[in-house]
């Protein structure tokens, strides 16, 4: 039978015989300019957008190969259960400078490690210290950096930078 979208279960064609266009989302995104696909964004780049977006409050971040705080070659997955994000921009001389300030509240959600038992884990402990904190920070900075670079290279304002400068520094923006 046909589904509600006019799609046949076996071939992806409608009753009229024309192939339907299907959009599949596996965590990636796209930048489209003037109706043309410019680039596909990776899952990491999409997480970078989510980290910067002030409206996104939750998410996940994974760090790999942690050997610290009682972990040995462990992969740790953290849930982001609260986040604040601020954008600030100004002109330094004649160059626009933009800063993203992101504060996260995370909790350790999953540990993947050989020979891990519940006896290894303490129910109340701050695991985000030392090497874990450093790896978490590097991972988050990398994800933000990736999307910033894509936005610059593709001249696509997926981060709201132009909108910010237009709103708060219009005169300088016109001269730039």
PDB file of C-alpha atoms in Angstrom:
ATOM      1  CA  UNK A   1       0.000   0.000   0.000  1.00  0.00           C
ATOM      2  CA  UNK A   2       0.816   3.647  -0.106  1.00  0.00           C
ATOM      3  CA  UNK A   3       1.884   5.719   2.868  1.00  0.00           C
ATOM      4  CA  UNK A   4       0.480   9.151   3.629  1.00  0.00           C
ATOM      5  CA  UNK A   5       3.265  10.802   1.638  1.00  0.00           C
ATOM      6  CA  UNK A   6       2.311   9.061  -1.579  1.00  0.00           C
ATOM      7  CA  UNK A   7       5.295   6.755  -1.282  1.00  0.00           C
ATOM      8  CA  UNK A   8       5.186   3.062  -2.180  1.00  0.00           C
ATOM      9  CA  UNK A   9       6.731   0.803   0.457  1.00  0.00           C
ATOM     10  CA  UNK A  10       8.838  -1.107  -2.043  1.00  0.00           C
ATOM     11  CA  UNK A  11      10.125   1.379  -4.566  1.00  0.00           C
ATOM     12  CA  UNK A  12       9.765   4.942  -3.322  1.00  0.00           C
ATOM     13  CA  UNK A  13       7.439   5.850  -6.181  1.00  0.00           C
ATOM     14  CA  UNK A  14       4.021   7.440  -6.001  1.00  0.00           C
ATOM     15  CA  UNK A  15       0.890   6.086  -7.628  1.00  0.00           C
ATOM     16  CA  UNK A  16       1.634   8.219 -10.688  1.00  0.00           C
ATOM     17  CA  UNK A  17       4.984   6.442 -11.187  1.00  0.00           C
ATOM     18  CA  UNK A  18       7.262   9.423 -10.441  1.00  0.00           C
ATOM     19  CA  UNK A  19      10.084   8.977  -7.948  1.00  0.00           C
ATOM     20  CA  UNK A  20       9.597  10.899  -4.713  1.00  0.00           C
ATOM     21  CA  UNK A  21      12.427  13.011  -3.326  1.00  0.00           C
ATOM     22  CA  UNK A  22      13.219  11.852   0.183  1.00  0.00           C
ATOM     23  CA  UNK A  23      15.228  13.849   2.695  1.00  0.00           C
ATOM     24  CA  UNK A  24      17.132  11.639   5.112  1.00  0.00           C
ATOM     25  CA  UNK A  25      18.722  13.199   8.170  1.00  0.00           C
ATOM     26  CA  UNK A  26      21.496  11.291   9.873  1.00  0.00           C
ATOM     27  CA  UNK A  27      22.699  14.166  12.066  1.00  0.00           C
ATOM     28  CA  UNK A  28      24.191  16.208   9.244  1.00  0.00           C
ATOM     29  CA  UNK A  29      23.068  19.541   7.866  1.00  0.00           C
ATOM     30  CA  UNK A  30      23.494  21.600   4.746  1.00  0.00           C
ATOM     31  CA  UNK A  31      24.288  25.159   3.751  1.00  0.00           C
ATOM     32  CA  UNK A  32      22.147  26.315   0.850  1.00  0.00           C
ATOM     33  CA  UNK A  33      22.687  29.672  -0.867  1.00  0.00           C
ATOM     34  CA  UNK A  34      20.495  30.985  -3.669  1.00  0.00           C
ATOM     35  CA  UNK A  35      18.776  27.623  -3.942  1.00  0.00           C
ATOM     36  CA  UNK A  36      22.049  25.718  -4.456  1.00  0.00           C
ATOM     37  CA  UNK A  37      23.702  23.285  -2.069  1.00  0.00           C
ATOM     38  CA  UNK A  38      26.996  24.820  -0.955  1.00  0.00           C
ATOM     39  CA  UNK A  39      28.244  22.212   1.505  1.00  0.00           C
ATOM     40  CA  UNK A  40      27.177  19.380   3.781  1.00  0.00           C
ATOM     41  CA  UNK A  41      27.812  19.954   7.489  1.00  0.00           C
ATOM     42  CA  UNK A  42      29.143  17.074   9.572  1.00  0.00           C
ATOM     43  CA  UNK A  43      27.583  15.941  12.828  1.00  0.00           C
ATOM     44  CA  UNK A  44      30.419  17.695  14.699  1.00  0.00           C
ATOM     45  CA  UNK A  45      29.749  20.964  12.850  1.00  0.00           C
ATOM     46  CA  UNK A  46      26.037  20.681  13.625  1.00  0.00           C
ATOM     47  CA  UNK A  47      26.914  20.195  17.315  1.00  0.00           C
ATOM     48  CA  UNK A  48      29.069  23.333  17.034  1.00  0.00           C
ATOM     49  CA  UNK A  49      26.026  25.281  15.862  1.00  0.00           C
ATOM     50  CA  UNK A  50      23.983  23.824  18.729  1.00  0.00           C
ATOM     51  CA  UNK A  51      26.664  24.813  21.240  1.00  0.00           C
ATOM     52  CA  UNK A  52      26.628  28.413  20.040  1.00  0.00           C
ATOM     53  CA  UNK A  53      22.850  28.678  19.614  1.00  0.00           C
ATOM     54  CA  UNK A  54      21.407  30.320  22.717  1.00  0.00           C
ATOM     55  CA  UNK A  55      18.083  28.520  22.253  1.00  0.00           C
ATOM     56  CA  UNK A  56      19.579  25.013  22.419  1.00  0.00           C
ATOM     57  CA  UNK A  57      19.884  23.998  26.060  1.00  0.00           C
ATOM     58  CA  UNK A  58      20.588  20.263  25.881  1.00  0.00           C
ATOM     59  CA  UNK A  59      22.831  17.896  23.988  1.00  0.00           C
ATOM     60  CA  UNK A  60      25.625  15.366  24.299  1.00  0.00           C
ATOM     61  CA  UNK A  61      29.382  15.399  23.978  1.00  0.00           C
ATOM     62  CA  UNK A  62      31.727  12.414  23.827  1.00  0.00           C
ATOM     63  CA  UNK A  63      35.420  12.305  24.628  1.00  0.00           C
ATOM     64  CA  UNK A  64      37.591   9.305  23.817  1.00  0.00           C
ATOM     65  CA  UNK A  65      40.652   7.528  25.202  1.00  0.00           C
ATOM     66  CA  UNK A  66      40.556   9.005  28.693  1.00  0.00           C
ATOM     67  CA  UNK A  67      43.114   7.681  31.155  1.00  0.00           C
ATOM     68  CA  UNK A  68      42.564   9.706  34.309  1.00  0.00           C
ATOM     69  CA  UNK A  69      40.261   9.951  37.335  1.00  0.00           C
ATOM     70  CA  UNK A  70      40.074   6.163  37.619  1.00  0.00           C
ATOM     71  CA  UNK A  71      39.439   5.616  33.913  1.00  0.00           C
ATOM     72  CA  UNK A  72      41.761   3.656  31.638  1.00  0.00           C
ATOM     73  CA  UNK A  73      41.333   4.124  27.876  1.00  0.00           C
ATOM     74  CA  UNK A  74      37.688   4.986  28.427  1.00  0.00           C
ATOM     75  CA  UNK A  75      35.180   6.743  26.192  1.00  0.00           C
ATOM     76  CA  UNK A  76      32.994   9.110  28.200  1.00  0.00           C
ATOM     77  CA  UNK A  77      29.662  10.503  27.084  1.00  0.00           C
ATOM     78  CA  UNK A  78      28.327  13.558  28.876  1.00  0.00           C
ATOM     79  CA  UNK A  79      24.817  14.922  28.775  1.00  0.00           C
ATOM     80  CA  UNK A  80      24.607  18.684  28.467  1.00  0.00           C
ATOM     81  CA  UNK A  81      21.586  19.473  30.585  1.00  0.00           C
ATOM     82  CA  UNK A  82      21.964  23.226  30.810  1.00  0.00           C
ATOM     83  CA  UNK A  83      23.810  25.790  28.744  1.00  0.00           C
ATOM     84  CA  UNK A  84      24.191  29.513  28.376  1.00  0.00           C
ATOM     85  CA  UNK A  85      25.682  31.060  25.268  1.00  0.00           C
ATOM     86  CA  UNK A  86      26.617  34.668  24.578  1.00  0.00           C
ATOM     87  CA  UNK A  87      27.833  36.322  21.394  1.00  0.00           C
ATOM     88  CA  UNK A  88      29.944  39.451  21.524  1.00  0.00           C
ATOM     89  CA  UNK A  89      31.447  41.330  18.651  1.00  0.00           C
ATOM     90  CA  UNK A  90      33.410  44.505  18.206  1.00  0.00           C
ATOM     91  CA  UNK A  91      35.849  46.107  15.835  1.00  0.00           C
ATOM     92  CA  UNK A  92      39.514  45.932  16.690  1.00  0.00           C
ATOM     93  CA  UNK A  93      40.903  48.737  14.614  1.00  0.00           C
ATOM     94  CA  UNK A  94      39.233  48.142  11.267  1.00  0.00           C
ATOM     95  CA  UNK A  95      38.744  44.350  11.714  1.00  0.00           C
ATOM     96  CA  UNK A  96      35.586  42.734  13.092  1.00  0.00           C
ATOM     97  CA  UNK A  97      36.270  40.427  16.044  1.00  0.00           C
ATOM     98  CA  UNK A  98      33.691  37.991  17.329  1.00  0.00           C
ATOM     99  CA  UNK A  99      33.597  35.902  20.493  1.00  0.00           C
ATOM    100  CA  UNK A 100      31.333  33.060  21.575  1.00  0.00           C
ATOM    101  CA  UNK A 101      31.139  32.402  25.322  1.00  0.00           C
ATOM    102  CA  UNK A 102      29.542  29.060  26.159  1.00  0.00           C
ATOM    103  CA  UNK A 103      28.985  27.765  29.698  1.00  0.00           C
ATOM    104  CA  UNK A 104      27.812  24.189  30.114  1.00  0.00           C
ATOM    105  CA  UNK A 105      26.477  22.080  32.938  1.00  0.00           C
ATOM    106  CA  UNK A 106      27.209  18.445  32.157  1.00  0.00           C
ATOM    107  CA  UNK A 107      26.778  15.100  33.834  1.00  0.00           C
ATOM    108  CA  UNK A 108      28.569  11.881  33.059  1.00  0.00           C
ATOM    109  CA  UNK A 109      26.027   9.711  31.285  1.00  0.00           C
ATOM    110  CA  UNK A 110      27.957   6.755  29.882  1.00  0.00           C
ATOM    111  CA  UNK A 111      31.351   5.127  30.338  1.00  0.00           C
ATOM    112  CA  UNK A 112      32.717   2.628  27.832  1.00  0.00           C
ATOM    113  CA  UNK A 113      35.761   0.903  29.304  1.00  0.00           C
ATOM    114  CA  UNK A 114      37.035  -2.656  29.565  1.00  0.00           C
ATOM    115  CA  UNK A 115      36.755  -4.194  33.025  1.00  0.00           C
ATOM    116  CA  UNK A 116      34.494  -1.440  34.314  1.00  0.00           C
ATOM    117  CA  UNK A 117      32.408  -2.404  37.303  1.00  0.00           C
ATOM    118  CA  UNK A 118      30.069  -0.384  39.451  1.00  0.00           C
ATOM    119  CA  UNK A 119      32.654  -0.640  42.220  1.00  0.00           C
ATOM    120  CA  UNK A 120      34.925   1.570  40.076  1.00  0.00           C
ATOM    121  CA  UNK A 121      32.351   4.364  40.052  1.00  0.00           C
ATOM    122  CA  UNK A 122      31.358   6.703  42.833  1.00  0.00           C
ATOM    123  CA  UNK A 123      27.784   7.928  42.760  1.00  0.00           C
ATOM    124  CA  UNK A 124      28.673  11.500  43.680  1.00  0.00           C
ATOM    125  CA  UNK A 125      31.936  12.708  42.219  1.00  0.00           C
ATOM    126  CA  UNK A 126      33.041  15.468  39.908  1.00  0.00           C
ATOM    127  CA  UNK A 127      34.605  13.601  37.001  1.00  0.00           C
ATOM    128  CA  UNK A 128      35.169  16.805  35.009  1.00  0.00           C
ATOM    129  CA  UNK A 129      38.631  17.626  36.339  1.00  0.00           C
ATOM    130  CA  UNK A 130      42.185  17.400  35.051  1.00  0.00           C
ATOM    131  CA  UNK A 131      42.579  15.457  31.794  1.00  0.00           C
ATOM    132  CA  UNK A 132      38.819  14.895  31.467  1.00  0.00           C
ATOM    133  CA  UNK A 133      38.158  18.637  31.708  1.00  0.00           C
ATOM    134  CA  UNK A 134      40.934  19.409  29.214  1.00  0.00           C
ATOM    135  CA  UNK A 135      39.724  16.819  26.675  1.00  0.00           C
ATOM    136  CA  UNK A 136      36.149  18.016  27.056  1.00  0.00           C
ATOM    137  CA  UNK A 137      37.202  21.627  26.477  1.00  0.00           C
ATOM    138  CA  UNK A 138      39.325  20.708  23.429  1.00  0.00           C
ATOM    139  CA  UNK A 139      36.470  18.655  21.934  1.00  0.00           C
ATOM    140  CA  UNK A 140      33.960  21.491  22.382  1.00  0.00           C
ATOM    141  CA  UNK A 141      36.358  24.134  21.047  1.00  0.00           C
ATOM    142  CA  UNK A 142      37.082  21.920  18.022  1.00  0.00           C
ATOM    143  CA  UNK A 143      33.385  21.521  17.211  1.00  0.00           C
ATOM    144  CA  UNK A 144      32.810  25.279  17.447  1.00  0.00           C
ATOM    145  CA  UNK A 145      35.986  26.014  15.486  1.00  0.00           C
ATOM    146  CA  UNK A 146      34.911  23.666  12.664  1.00  0.00           C
ATOM    147  CA  UNK A 147      31.612  25.471  12.086  1.00  0.00           C
ATOM    148  CA  UNK A 148      33.241  28.901  12.385  1.00  0.00           C
ATOM    149  CA  UNK A 149      35.740  27.912   9.674  1.00  0.00           C
ATOM    150  CA  UNK A 150      33.012  26.540   7.398  1.00  0.00           C
ATOM    151  CA  UNK A 151      30.970  29.727   7.872  1.00  0.00           C
ATOM    152  CA  UNK A 152      34.004  31.872   6.989  1.00  0.00           C
ATOM    153  CA  UNK A 153      35.118  29.760   4.029  1.00  0.00           C
ATOM    154  CA  UNK A 154      31.629  29.485   2.537  1.00  0.00           C
ATOM    155  CA  UNK A 155      30.732  33.099   3.418  1.00  0.00           C
ATOM    156  CA  UNK A 156      27.564  31.770   5.035  1.00  0.00           C
ATOM    157  CA  UNK A 157      26.302  33.414   8.202  1.00  0.00           C
ATOM    158  CA  UNK A 158      24.987  30.281   9.906  1.00  0.00           C
ATOM    159  CA  UNK A 159      26.076  31.695  13.292  1.00  0.00           C
ATOM    160  CA  UNK A 160      24.305  35.072  13.232  1.00  0.00           C
ATOM    161  CA  UNK A 161      27.518  37.130  13.109  1.00  0.00           C
ATOM    162  CA  UNK A 162      26.324  39.507  10.373  1.00  0.00           C
ATOM    163  CA  UNK A 163      22.995  39.935  12.153  1.00  0.00           C
ATOM    164  CA  UNK A 164      24.834  40.821  15.387  1.00  0.00           C
ATOM    165  CA  UNK A 165      27.100  43.410  13.722  1.00  0.00           C
ATOM    166  CA  UNK A 166      24.166  44.823  11.769  1.00  0.00           C
ATOM    167  CA  UNK A 167      22.208  45.288  14.993  1.00  0.00           C
ATOM    168  CA  UNK A 168      24.966  46.535  17.326  1.00  0.00           C
ATOM    169  CA  UNK A 169      27.716  47.972  15.094  1.00  0.00           C
ATOM    170  CA  UNK A 170      25.897  49.080  11.954  1.00  0.00           C
ATOM    171  CA  UNK A 171      28.080  52.132  11.229  1.00  0.00           C
ATOM    172  CA  UNK A 172      31.343  50.174  11.508  1.00  0.00           C
ATOM    173  CA  UNK A 173      29.873  47.347   9.438  1.00  0.00           C
ATOM    174  CA  UNK A 174      28.996  49.744   6.594  1.00  0.00           C
ATOM    175  CA  UNK A 175      32.571  51.064   6.564  1.00  0.00           C
ATOM    176  CA  UNK A 176      33.999  47.543   6.623  1.00  0.00           C
TER     177      UNK A 176
END
